[in-house]
XYZ file of C-alpha atoms in Angstrom:
741
model
C -153.680 103.097 48.367
C -153.299 100.581 51.238
C -156.047 102.465 53.088
C -158.364 102.276 50.089
C -157.533 98.640 49.516
C -158.417 97.825 53.125
C -161.579 99.948 52.932
C -162.947 97.844 50.050
C -162.960 94.792 52.328
C -164.780 96.567 55.175
C -168.326 95.542 56.115
C -169.600 99.111 56.102
C -171.540 99.952 52.953
C -170.647 103.619 53.121
C -166.947 102.847 53.518
C -166.929 100.574 50.443
C -168.852 103.146 48.406
C -166.460 105.956 49.307
C -163.389 103.808 48.659
C -164.644 102.757 45.208
C -165.562 106.336 44.366
C -162.136 107.646 45.397
C -160.373 104.963 43.352
C -162.419 105.817 40.321
C -161.717 109.527 40.664
C -158.004 108.906 41.190
C -157.711 106.954 37.948
C -159.624 109.696 36.172
C -157.398 112.517 37.491
C -153.960 110.993 37.989
C -151.268 110.155 35.523
C -151.353 106.591 34.249
C -147.732 105.763 35.179
C -148.206 106.870 38.814
C -151.118 104.481 39.409
C -149.944 101.516 37.380
C -148.173 99.825 40.359
C -151.415 99.682 42.326
C -153.754 98.157 39.709
C -153.143 94.587 40.815
C -153.934 95.416 44.457
C -157.217 97.332 43.951
C -158.883 95.321 41.167
C -159.642 92.286 43.415
C -161.346 94.564 45.921
C -163.391 96.246 43.211
C -164.422 92.857 41.816
C -165.570 91.814 45.274
C -167.475 95.081 45.703
C -169.038 94.581 42.273
C -170.772 91.457 43.637
C -171.966 93.203 46.827
C -175.629 92.663 47.833
C -176.155 96.442 48.072
C -177.050 97.994 44.672
C -175.364 101.307 45.473
C -172.042 99.557 46.169
C -172.298 97.656 42.874
C -173.072 100.850 40.978
C -170.097 102.820 42.382
C -167.746 99.853 41.952
C -168.772 99.398 38.314
C -168.094 103.070 37.595
C -164.692 102.738 39.302
C -163.804 99.766 37.080
C -164.861 101.776 34.046
C -162.617 104.635 35.169
C -159.699 102.230 35.633
C -160.051 100.821 32.128
C -160.524 104.270 30.642
C -157.470 105.610 32.491
C -155.088 102.654 32.139
C -156.228 101.076 28.871
C -157.547 97.573 28.135
C -154.073 96.081 27.993
C -153.734 96.524 31.766
C -156.804 94.351 32.433
C -156.444 91.263 30.279
C -158.408 89.077 32.707
C -161.172 91.569 33.522
C -163.453 91.106 30.492
C -163.289 87.269 30.604
C -164.089 87.385 34.329
C -167.038 89.710 33.769
C -168.431 87.506 30.947
C -168.036 84.394 33.078
C -169.727 86.001 36.095
C -172.510 87.310 33.821
C -173.694 83.736 33.269
C -172.896 82.439 36.742
C -175.344 80.155 38.482
C -174.371 81.566 41.895
C -176.952 84.316 42.262
C -178.843 86.999 40.397
C -176.858 89.571 42.403
C -173.585 88.360 40.908
C -175.021 88.467 37.394
C -176.397 91.955 37.960
C -173.038 93.256 39.223
C -171.216 91.695 36.289
C -173.701 93.232 33.816
C -173.330 96.637 35.437
C -169.519 96.394 35.456
C -169.474 95.165 31.864
C -171.603 98.135 30.819
C -169.128 100.598 32.326
C -166.061 98.780 30.979
C -167.506 98.544 27.441
C -168.374 102.234 27.569
C -164.760 102.959 28.509
C -163.554 100.890 25.540
C -165.783 102.738 23.062
C -168.658 102.038 20.655
C -166.565 99.748 18.452
C -166.487 97.122 21.195
C -170.262 97.535 21.667
C -170.847 96.890 17.967
C -168.704 93.758 18.181
C -170.467 92.369 21.246
C -174.156 93.234 20.628
C -174.943 90.626 17.920
C -173.737 87.908 20.292
C -175.771 89.382 23.173
C -178.999 89.538 21.114
C -178.509 86.024 19.771
C -177.858 84.583 23.232
C -180.952 86.180 24.806
C -183.155 84.532 22.167
C -181.688 81.029 22.426
C -184.311 79.182 24.452
C -182.194 76.033 24.637
C -179.722 77.826 26.921
C -180.124 77.738 30.692
C -182.369 80.475 32.063
C -179.599 82.022 34.179
C -177.464 82.469 31.053
C -180.256 84.291 29.209
C -181.041 86.396 32.260
C -177.411 87.488 32.566
C -177.313 88.703 28.969
C -180.720 90.376 29.324
C -179.324 92.349 32.266
C -176.980 94.077 29.821
C -180.073 95.727 28.314
C -180.621 97.412 31.686
C -177.119 98.891 32.018
C -175.810 99.412 28.476
C -178.424 102.106 27.671
C -177.471 103.950 30.861
C -173.757 103.987 30.037
C -173.845 104.517 26.272
C -176.797 106.931 26.211
C -177.457 108.077 22.616
C -174.753 105.769 21.253
C -177.043 102.851 22.123
C -179.966 104.184 20.028
C -179.089 102.101 16.917
C -179.524 98.957 19.034
C -182.864 99.901 20.615
C -184.982 98.443 17.795
C -183.050 95.164 17.485
C -183.126 94.397 21.233
C -186.858 94.991 21.790
C -187.938 91.619 20.234
C -185.599 89.724 22.554
C -186.911 91.765 25.511
C -190.487 90.837 24.579
C -189.493 87.214 24.134
C -187.923 87.283 27.580
C -191.167 88.686 28.943
C -192.861 85.423 27.950
C -190.163 83.180 29.401
C -191.132 80.326 31.712
C -188.615 81.571 34.292
C -189.990 84.281 36.520
C -186.640 85.986 37.098
C -186.017 86.111 33.340
C -189.407 87.812 32.919
C -188.646 90.287 35.714
C -185.257 91.174 34.219
C -186.810 91.614 30.751
C -189.448 93.949 32.152
C -186.814 96.064 33.925
C -184.817 96.225 30.692
C -187.876 97.289 28.722
C -188.765 99.950 31.273
C -185.195 101.286 31.244
C -185.244 101.585 27.443
C -188.656 103.281 27.473
C -187.621 105.778 30.151
C -184.299 106.651 28.504
C -185.458 106.884 24.904
C -189.067 108.039 25.181
C -188.130 111.335 23.585
C -185.504 110.207 21.081
C -186.133 106.668 19.854
C -189.916 106.169 19.828
C -189.841 105.209 16.154
C -187.427 102.391 16.952
C -189.192 100.507 19.730
C -192.845 101.554 19.547
C -193.631 99.354 16.485
C -192.335 96.344 18.412
C -194.571 97.151 21.383
C -197.582 97.627 19.082
C -196.939 94.178 17.642
C -196.583 92.775 21.163
C -200.127 93.912 21.984
C -201.430 91.225 19.607
C -198.956 88.456 20.341
C -200.348 84.941 20.827
C -198.605 84.730 24.213
C -200.605 86.499 26.912
C -197.473 87.353 28.894
C -196.066 89.309 25.978
C -199.399 91.115 25.585
C -199.378 91.925 29.304
C -195.812 93.230 29.295
C -196.384 95.205 26.085
C -199.328 96.936 27.762
C -197.155 97.727 30.789
C -194.330 99.136 28.679
C -196.710 101.145 26.504
C -198.218 102.496 29.697
C -194.781 103.578 30.922
C -194.166 105.291 27.575
C -197.506 107.107 27.584
C -197.036 108.189 31.195
C -193.621 109.586 30.345
C -194.882 111.415 27.257
C -198.015 112.839 28.861
C -196.361 113.764 32.136
C -198.749 111.763 34.356
C -197.995 109.070 36.863
C -199.248 105.563 36.363
C -199.186 104.893 40.094
C -202.508 106.589 40.777
C -205.498 104.479 41.786
C -208.022 103.871 39.014
C -210.560 101.934 41.023
C -214.183 102.664 40.232
C -216.472 102.288 37.242
C -215.039 100.769 34.079
C -215.295 103.995 32.083
C -214.157 106.439 34.763
C -211.360 108.479 33.154
C -208.464 110.303 34.791
C -206.662 111.572 31.693
C -206.674 115.216 30.642
C -206.944 117.033 27.340
C -203.400 118.290 27.827
C -202.012 114.779 28.286
C -203.943 113.582 25.231
C -202.540 116.438 23.140
C -199.006 115.649 24.367
C -199.405 112.044 23.230
C -200.630 113.170 19.781
C -197.668 115.548 19.413
C -195.176 112.848 20.393
C -196.638 109.946 18.428
C -198.608 111.573 15.644
C -202.341 111.071 15.163
C -202.128 107.790 13.243
C -199.775 106.120 15.709
C -201.705 107.484 18.672
C -204.827 105.931 17.188
C -203.132 102.543 16.711
C -201.750 102.500 20.242
C -205.059 103.451 21.864
C -206.958 100.986 19.648
C -204.619 98.214 20.799
C -205.087 99.256 24.439
C -208.863 99.285 24.045
C -208.784 95.762 22.644
C -206.607 94.767 25.593
C -209.515 95.716 27.866
C -211.375 92.691 26.422
C -208.422 90.287 26.499
C -208.955 86.640 27.429
C -206.328 87.058 30.172
C -207.461 88.817 33.352
C -204.000 90.306 33.937
C -203.931 91.839 30.453
C -207.451 93.235 30.893
C -206.589 94.825 34.222
C -203.339 96.347 32.937
C -204.945 97.718 29.762
C -207.898 99.153 31.664
C -205.563 100.908 34.109
C -203.466 102.512 31.348
C -206.601 103.504 29.415
C -208.122 105.220 32.436
C -204.917 107.111 33.225
C -204.218 108.508 29.748
C -207.661 108.817 28.113
C -209.763 111.863 29.050
C -213.146 110.710 27.665
C -213.854 107.156 26.461
C -216.788 107.768 24.040
C -215.063 110.724 22.373
C -211.720 108.941 21.970
C -213.483 105.837 20.631
C -215.130 107.874 17.893
C -211.759 109.405 17.002
C -209.988 106.049 16.713
C -212.927 104.099 15.253
C -211.585 103.517 11.686
C -208.209 102.404 13.030
C -209.850 100.233 15.675
C -211.999 98.517 13.077
C -209.068 97.840 10.813
C -207.403 96.008 13.709
C -210.656 94.258 14.646
C -211.262 92.883 11.165
C -207.802 91.368 10.981
C -208.091 89.810 14.441
C -211.624 88.513 13.868
C -210.342 86.418 10.984
C -207.136 85.343 12.710
C -206.260 81.671 13.073
C -205.526 82.450 16.743
C -208.445 81.607 19.011
C -207.375 84.251 21.542
C -207.283 86.985 18.890
C -210.743 86.113 17.613
C -212.095 86.096 21.157
C -210.511 89.458 21.983
C -211.791 91.067 18.785
C -215.292 89.661 19.229
C -215.502 90.853 22.844
C -214.178 94.279 21.866
C -216.736 94.668 19.109
C -219.576 93.639 21.376
C -218.362 96.043 24.052
C -218.058 98.839 21.497
C -221.604 98.383 20.239
C -223.017 98.146 23.757
C -221.111 101.248 24.830
C -221.887 103.517 21.885
C -225.102 101.887 20.653
C -227.045 103.821 18.053
C -224.378 106.512 17.895
C -221.766 104.143 16.528
C -223.803 101.838 14.289
C -224.071 104.378 11.420
C -220.263 104.555 11.435
C -219.555 100.851 11.992
C -221.826 99.336 9.350
C -220.416 101.337 6.394
C -216.906 100.359 7.498
C -217.932 96.707 7.488
C -219.642 97.049 4.112
C -216.468 98.500 2.613
C -214.527 95.671 4.251
C -216.067 93.191 1.794
C -214.274 95.053 -1.018
C -210.912 94.350 0.601
C -208.379 92.239 -1.257
C -207.423 90.649 2.060
C -209.454 87.520 2.662
C -208.990 87.715 6.431
C -210.615 91.159 6.498
C -213.609 89.913 4.490
C -213.923 87.020 6.906
C -213.618 89.486 9.772
C -216.511 91.505 8.355
C -218.821 88.528 8.823
C -217.629 87.745 12.337
C -217.956 91.426 13.168
C -221.523 91.540 11.890
C -222.352 88.508 14.038
C -221.089 90.304 17.129
C -223.006 93.455 16.251
C -226.257 91.571 15.758
C -225.830 89.573 18.974
C -224.925 92.696 20.997
C -227.666 94.952 19.636
C -231.356 95.109 20.393
C -233.848 93.756 17.893
C -235.151 97.271 17.241
C -231.684 98.501 16.250
C -231.056 95.469 14.015
C -234.390 96.027 12.252
C -233.448 99.685 11.758
C -230.252 98.728 9.919
C -231.418 95.471 8.344
C -231.390 97.017 4.855
C -227.641 97.465 5.229
C -226.969 94.180 6.996
C -228.809 91.891 4.573
C -226.929 92.891 1.380
C -223.635 92.464 3.210
C -224.566 88.946 4.312
C -225.754 88.111 0.780
C -222.433 89.174 -0.713
C -220.423 87.304 1.885
C -222.346 84.062 1.286
C -221.151 84.000 -2.342
C -217.593 85.140 -1.602
C -214.923 83.148 -3.508
C -213.159 82.240 -0.254
C -214.665 79.277 1.657
C -213.706 80.728 5.059
C -215.685 83.896 4.311
C -218.762 81.850 3.374
C -218.483 79.857 6.613
C -218.291 83.083 8.640
C -221.208 84.557 6.665
C -223.366 81.546 7.538
C -222.731 82.192 11.235
C -223.769 85.812 10.696
C -226.974 84.570 9.068
C -227.523 82.402 12.148
C -227.285 85.430 14.466
C -229.477 87.497 12.164
C -232.180 84.826 12.104
C -232.039 84.539 15.895
C -232.776 88.264 16.092
C -235.260 89.008 13.292
C -236.652 85.521 12.587
C -238.168 84.551 9.230
C -237.348 87.910 7.647
C -233.753 86.712 7.423
C -234.966 83.658 5.462
C -237.159 85.699 3.142
C -234.516 88.350 2.433
C -231.461 86.134 1.951
C -232.312 82.585 0.832
C -234.307 83.380 -2.365
C -231.437 85.566 -3.558
C -228.981 82.763 -2.819
C -231.107 80.291 -4.779
C -231.263 82.715 -7.682
C -227.474 83.036 -7.705
C -227.240 79.265 -8.174
C -228.482 79.797 -11.747
C -225.573 82.134 -12.505
C -222.692 80.050 -13.978
C -220.106 82.410 -12.500
C -221.564 82.229 -8.999
C -223.354 78.872 -8.843
C -220.473 77.034 -7.144
C -220.101 79.698 -4.455
C -223.867 80.076 -3.986
C -224.305 76.322 -3.577
C -221.595 76.157 -0.925
C -223.006 79.258 0.772
C -226.349 77.496 0.998
C -224.611 74.405 2.348
C -222.910 76.474 5.060
C -226.245 78.031 6.014
C -227.709 74.542 6.242
C -224.868 73.461 8.508
C -225.677 76.125 11.127
C -229.434 76.533 10.713
C -230.775 73.395 9.073
C -233.865 73.095 11.263
C -235.325 76.340 9.945
C -233.685 76.481 6.522
C -234.765 73.033 5.333
C -238.525 73.546 5.904
C -238.238 76.902 4.131
C -236.044 75.682 1.326
C -237.362 72.278 0.356
C -240.938 73.098 -0.742
C -239.710 76.052 -2.816
C -236.742 74.592 -4.653
C -236.416 70.833 -4.654
C -233.934 70.800 -7.513
C -231.659 73.287 -5.779
C -232.064 71.463 -2.490
C -231.110 68.215 -4.199
C -227.895 69.825 -5.475
C -227.281 71.079 -1.967
C -227.527 67.689 -0.258
C -225.418 66.077 -2.978
C -222.677 68.651 -2.381
C -222.114 67.343 1.149
C -219.056 65.115 1.515
C -217.875 65.350 5.117
C -219.091 63.138 7.976
C -220.629 66.003 9.939
C -222.508 67.221 6.882
C -223.837 63.726 6.081
C -225.086 63.331 9.643
C -226.762 66.730 9.456
C -228.465 65.852 6.164
C -229.678 62.503 7.486
C -230.878 63.851 10.832
C -232.732 66.784 9.347
C -234.337 64.888 6.457
C -235.435 62.042 8.721
C -236.896 64.591 11.133
C -238.648 66.416 8.278
C -240.098 63.109 7.054
C -242.191 63.029 10.243
C -243.610 66.521 9.686
C -247.419 66.743 9.912
C -247.530 68.564 6.563
C -247.674 66.132 3.581
C -245.678 68.599 1.464
C -242.791 68.503 3.903
C -242.863 64.704 4.023
C -242.846 64.534 0.228
C -239.939 66.947 -0.006
C -237.948 65.126 2.679
C -238.359 61.666 1.138
C -237.639 63.095 -2.312
C -234.313 64.476 -1.081
C -233.517 61.227 0.697
C -234.143 59.400 -2.566
C -231.883 61.818 -4.479
C -229.141 61.532 -1.890
C -229.194 57.716 -1.647
C -229.468 57.339 -5.416
C -226.716 59.711 -6.532
C -224.260 60.438 -3.726
C -220.746 59.029 -3.920
C -220.124 59.207 -0.175
C -220.352 56.288 2.220
C -223.562 56.492 4.231
C -223.630 52.831 5.316
C -223.761 53.705 9.019
C -227.162 55.329 8.426
C -228.745 52.402 6.520
C -230.458 50.891 9.600
C -232.059 54.261 10.375
C -233.002 54.683 6.711
C -234.729 51.260 6.664
C -236.764 52.162 9.700
C -237.694 55.666 8.545
C -238.419 54.847 4.905
C -240.442 51.673 5.555
C -242.489 53.596 8.105
C -243.265 56.189 5.383
C -244.536 53.332 3.184
C -247.549 53.347 5.515
C -248.198 57.080 4.953
C -251.679 58.413 4.281
C -250.350 60.359 1.301
C -250.079 58.170 -1.818
C -247.248 60.258 -3.259
C -245.199 59.877 -0.073
C -245.729 56.090 -0.240
C -244.592 55.930 -3.854
C -241.532 58.122 -3.226
C -240.651 56.023 -0.172
C -240.568 52.908 -2.352
C -238.151 54.722 -4.695
C -235.933 55.742 -1.774
C -235.884 52.192 -0.363
C -235.000 50.822 -3.763
C -232.148 53.362 -4.052
C -230.720 52.200 -0.738
C -230.922 48.443 -1.370
C -229.832 48.255 -4.986
C -226.338 49.520 -4.153
C -225.766 46.802 -1.542
C -223.426 43.977 -2.481
C -224.543 40.419 -1.506
C -222.029 40.325 1.340
C -223.393 43.649 2.626
C -227.013 42.482 2.353
C -226.470 39.793 4.989
C -225.429 42.270 7.706
C -228.617 44.318 7.325
C -231.176 41.471 7.545
C -231.813 41.943 11.268
C -232.158 45.740 10.816
C -234.566 45.265 7.931
C -236.634 42.814 9.952
C -236.797 45.280 12.882
C -237.979 48.031 10.512
C -240.787 45.782 9.238
C -241.820 44.886 12.791
C -241.757 48.587 13.719
C -244.274 49.523 11.021
C -246.472 46.408 11.448
C -248.174 47.757 14.571
C -249.430 50.819 12.661
C -250.637 49.017 9.523
C -254.391 49.061 9.010
C -256.302 46.292 7.235
C -253.255 43.996 7.280
C -251.447 45.292 4.175
C -248.611 47.841 4.042
C -249.341 50.280 1.164
C -245.696 50.486 0.106
C -245.456 46.676 -0.250
C -248.619 46.579 -2.340
C -247.702 49.078 -5.073
C -248.486 47.616 -8.552
C -245.415 46.283 -10.388
C -243.216 47.334 -7.455
C -244.241 45.527 -4.307
C -241.461 43.958 -2.255
C -238.849 44.093 -5.050
C -236.363 46.291 -3.090
C -236.096 43.984 -0.079
C -236.739 40.502 -1.488
C -233.122 40.064 -2.732
C -231.847 40.719 0.790
C -234.014 38.025 2.371
C -233.326 35.666 -0.541
C -229.545 36.121 -0.072
C -229.900 35.424 3.640
C -231.941 32.236 3.034
C -229.564 30.827 0.434
C -226.118 31.919 1.644
C -226.380 33.046 5.251
C -225.286 31.209 8.353
C -227.973 29.046 10.015
C -228.823 31.943 12.332
C -229.097 34.333 9.378
C -231.184 31.814 7.412
C -233.642 31.645 10.305
C -233.750 35.464 10.569
C -234.263 35.817 6.810
C -237.026 33.198 6.634
C -238.903 34.728 9.558
C -238.421 38.234 8.164
C -239.728 37.163 4.759
C -242.764 35.653 6.455
C -243.437 38.969 8.217
C -243.188 40.784 4.887
C -245.590 38.299 3.259
C -248.112 38.897 6.027
C -248.061 42.660 5.219
C -248.378 42.220 1.429
C -251.486 41.611 -0.663
C -251.862 38.520 -2.852
C -251.897 40.624 -6.001
C -248.643 42.353 -5.025
C -247.012 38.976 -4.232
C -247.916 37.420 -7.569
C -244.783 38.561 -9.488
C -242.510 37.240 -6.725
C -243.994 33.810 -5.985
C -241.321 31.876 -7.865
C -238.452 33.909 -6.330
C -239.839 33.319 -2.860
C -240.841 29.658 -3.045
C -237.847 28.183 -4.843
C -235.189 29.138 -2.247
C -237.429 28.060 0.640
C -237.977 24.569 -0.828
C -234.286 24.249 -1.594
C -233.316 25.023 2.004
C -235.718 22.388 3.368
C -233.956 19.822 1.235
C -230.685 20.366 3.069
C -229.720 19.328 6.564
C -230.196 22.277 8.846
C -231.194 22.657 12.478
C -234.854 22.337 13.418
C -235.305 26.080 14.069
C -234.304 26.915 10.470
C -236.809 24.340 9.182
C -239.542 25.741 11.429
C -238.928 29.292 10.132
C -239.043 28.123 6.504
C -242.184 25.978 6.988
C -243.976 28.830 8.735
C -243.121 31.209 5.892
C -244.322 28.693 3.289
C -247.510 28.291 5.272
C -248.040 32.077 5.278
C -247.410 32.170 1.532
C -249.933 29.365 0.934
C -252.467 31.229 2.973
C -251.916 34.448 0.983
C -251.540 33.319 -2.633
C -252.983 29.771 -2.624
C -253.610 28.851 -6.227
C -250.538 30.738 -7.441
C -248.442 27.929 -5.922
C -249.997 25.123 -7.992
C -246.867 24.774 -10.143
C -244.975 23.903 -6.952
C -247.571 21.400 -5.689
C -245.478 18.205 -6.133
C -242.343 19.697 -4.566
C -244.273 21.217 -1.681
C -246.155 17.982 -0.975
C -242.934 15.968 -0.931
C -241.225 18.553 1.265
C -244.055 18.706 3.809
C -244.485 14.906 4.039
C -240.750 14.528 4.565
C -240.924 17.112 7.329
C -243.723 15.102 8.988
C -241.101 12.469 9.726
C -238.661 14.919 11.320
C -237.471 13.987 14.858
C -238.401 17.461 16.159
C -242.046 17.939 17.100
C -242.046 21.684 16.189
C -240.986 20.846 12.633
C -243.662 18.157 12.329
C -246.377 20.497 13.633
C -245.404 23.264 11.149
C -245.342 20.741 8.313
C -248.821 19.457 9.294
C -250.273 23.003 9.297
C -248.699 23.782 5.923
C -250.036 20.500 4.507
C -253.532 21.426 5.644
C -253.345 24.532 3.453
C -251.794 22.611 0.572
C -254.659 20.070 0.451
C -256.997 22.859 -0.662
C -255.017 23.118 -3.916
C -255.478 19.377 -4.771
C -258.113 18.369 -7.307
C -257.520 14.699 -6.404
C -256.493 14.001 -2.835
C -256.446 10.181 -3.016
C -252.716 9.887 -3.796
C -251.943 12.169 -0.851
C -254.061 10.070 1.539
C -252.346 6.925 0.292
C -248.897 8.403 0.878
C -249.859 9.537 4.373
C -251.352 6.084 5.173
C -248.146 4.389 4.080
C -246.235 6.762 6.294
C -248.267 5.682 9.320
C -247.712 2.014 8.587
C -243.994 2.338 7.984
C -243.041 4.325 11.045
C -242.631 2.906 14.510
C -242.576 6.306 16.249
C -246.010 6.895 17.800
C -245.473 10.677 17.971
C -244.843 10.805 14.235
C -247.936 8.632 13.652
C -249.930 11.085 15.741
C -248.781 14.055 13.651
C -249.624 12.254 10.401
C -253.096 11.357 11.659
C -253.607 14.892 12.864
């Protein structure tokens, strides 16, 4: 015993290995009472050897400790288990933790399965506690490497429960935790590939579709190890070459079927095939390597697993996970490109049946799948199967689930990109017809709205001339900001269409929207003013009349406080159209019994209650409107225009406000003349008072307005007398000059 004790402290690896092995054998073969005196002297050496950098020394030392405990009983080693548990979570080094895990595995095996059952819940819980330090989790994960080796079949009941924590460790931020988890997973796969497939394979299948790419990558690796073991091939061969070069054999494929069963084989290979299109390069490379090694012929295997593959694809296509949707979409596109015409007759019926599924995510997946098929297939192939594609899209657009209708609209988008107007002709009339069905009208209306959201530029010109009432319901169903912007942009664009019918339809829908919608579209009012007032100069009389209605719908909902903020925008819109007006009058301002009624309250509010700057803007803007309106159209509004202007001139405002008002009154006198006779006394007094203003610009405007007013007088003598008195009573020569002028 002294020789063995000294040998354990030697530097030679072989010496330490032999010493540990001899000690272990002695405690296995010798009577307990003969060796009891030497326990205290050899255990420290074995502990030291258990932490040796050389793996072989650690392995032999751990077996020796197990033999000691088995031979002497746990009561002889009260401090051993606490020391092993403490070293298992030591920060010193991964070597120490590995030795402790290996020793603990042997000691627990010596103590029996009852101790394993007591300890395992704590081990599993600790490995999954992310708040613990990484070295603590790694130490416990190392037990998964050594416990299966020591307990063999007795560990089988724990295989299923530990796999989730292994997979979780594979996604850990710490690299050495990931490495340890992978080694543990590989150990479990290698030991239980023949006996416990049912326990851990479902966990690996789930891992193939985990949101974390590291778990997907590790699941592919572990599945590869399992398939290699089952099929009897090595995964270390080189698989460089073309993507679909295969190295598997029929014998290996048959071995996999016998071990897993056809259904499970199909699920595993379907998951691997999807991994070939993963968003992560590492997952793609790993999946492609495993696929090449175990699959004998890609097209044949794909046809065998096609129903299973599509079931997985439909679920992933409708997943809330972006990565899953991307993987499924890429896989579907790759599948169609690879098998082409051979696979379409099988794929399309599967997708059609998918719309009958009770699972909403599968119905949504059908639509996304169809989009991928259409985008990955030639136009000739799409045309060949269009009679199957169109009914599926029609059904999906009236599905009760909003997400399915959104996905169906995207499918319609792809279909239109491929076959053009045929998609419009085959799908939209049916959708419009469904809007008359009380049971389907709500879904059909939203389906049409979703189509508009993705393809408004082609749908609106098709839709509007055919079904204005339905289109009106469609635009009124929009409530979100993006939808409102789409409606406004597309209708304003359509209002500039060369075809009068399109312009009529566009302005009609704008009128309906502005008249009846409950949503806030105030940010678009400036653009509406500009677009609608420009249409009031249209060559089509119906467009002009409908534009007046639309403008009236916009302005009548504005509160007085809101009217003030749009005066400058309204004035810009009038200036914008003025350059294109022929013969001086804007048709929309000259409509009988309508005229400038929609915009006059805005200018009137600005003149009466605006700030001085707003008053000036409003007066000038009103003058610009008067210049574009015929005398007959102005007749009903003369009183409403003139009264506020005279009232403002009676107050004390800056000269620029007075100039704006006098110029507008002058324009009005020039347009309507005799219609202002009832205001003759007030106007004369106002203008003569302005002739005495200190500012020359005010006096000049007043003089010009007075020139037009004189034409309304039947007797001008009193006016001359008043002007003469003004000259005599003023001492300012400039004012005298203006009066004489």
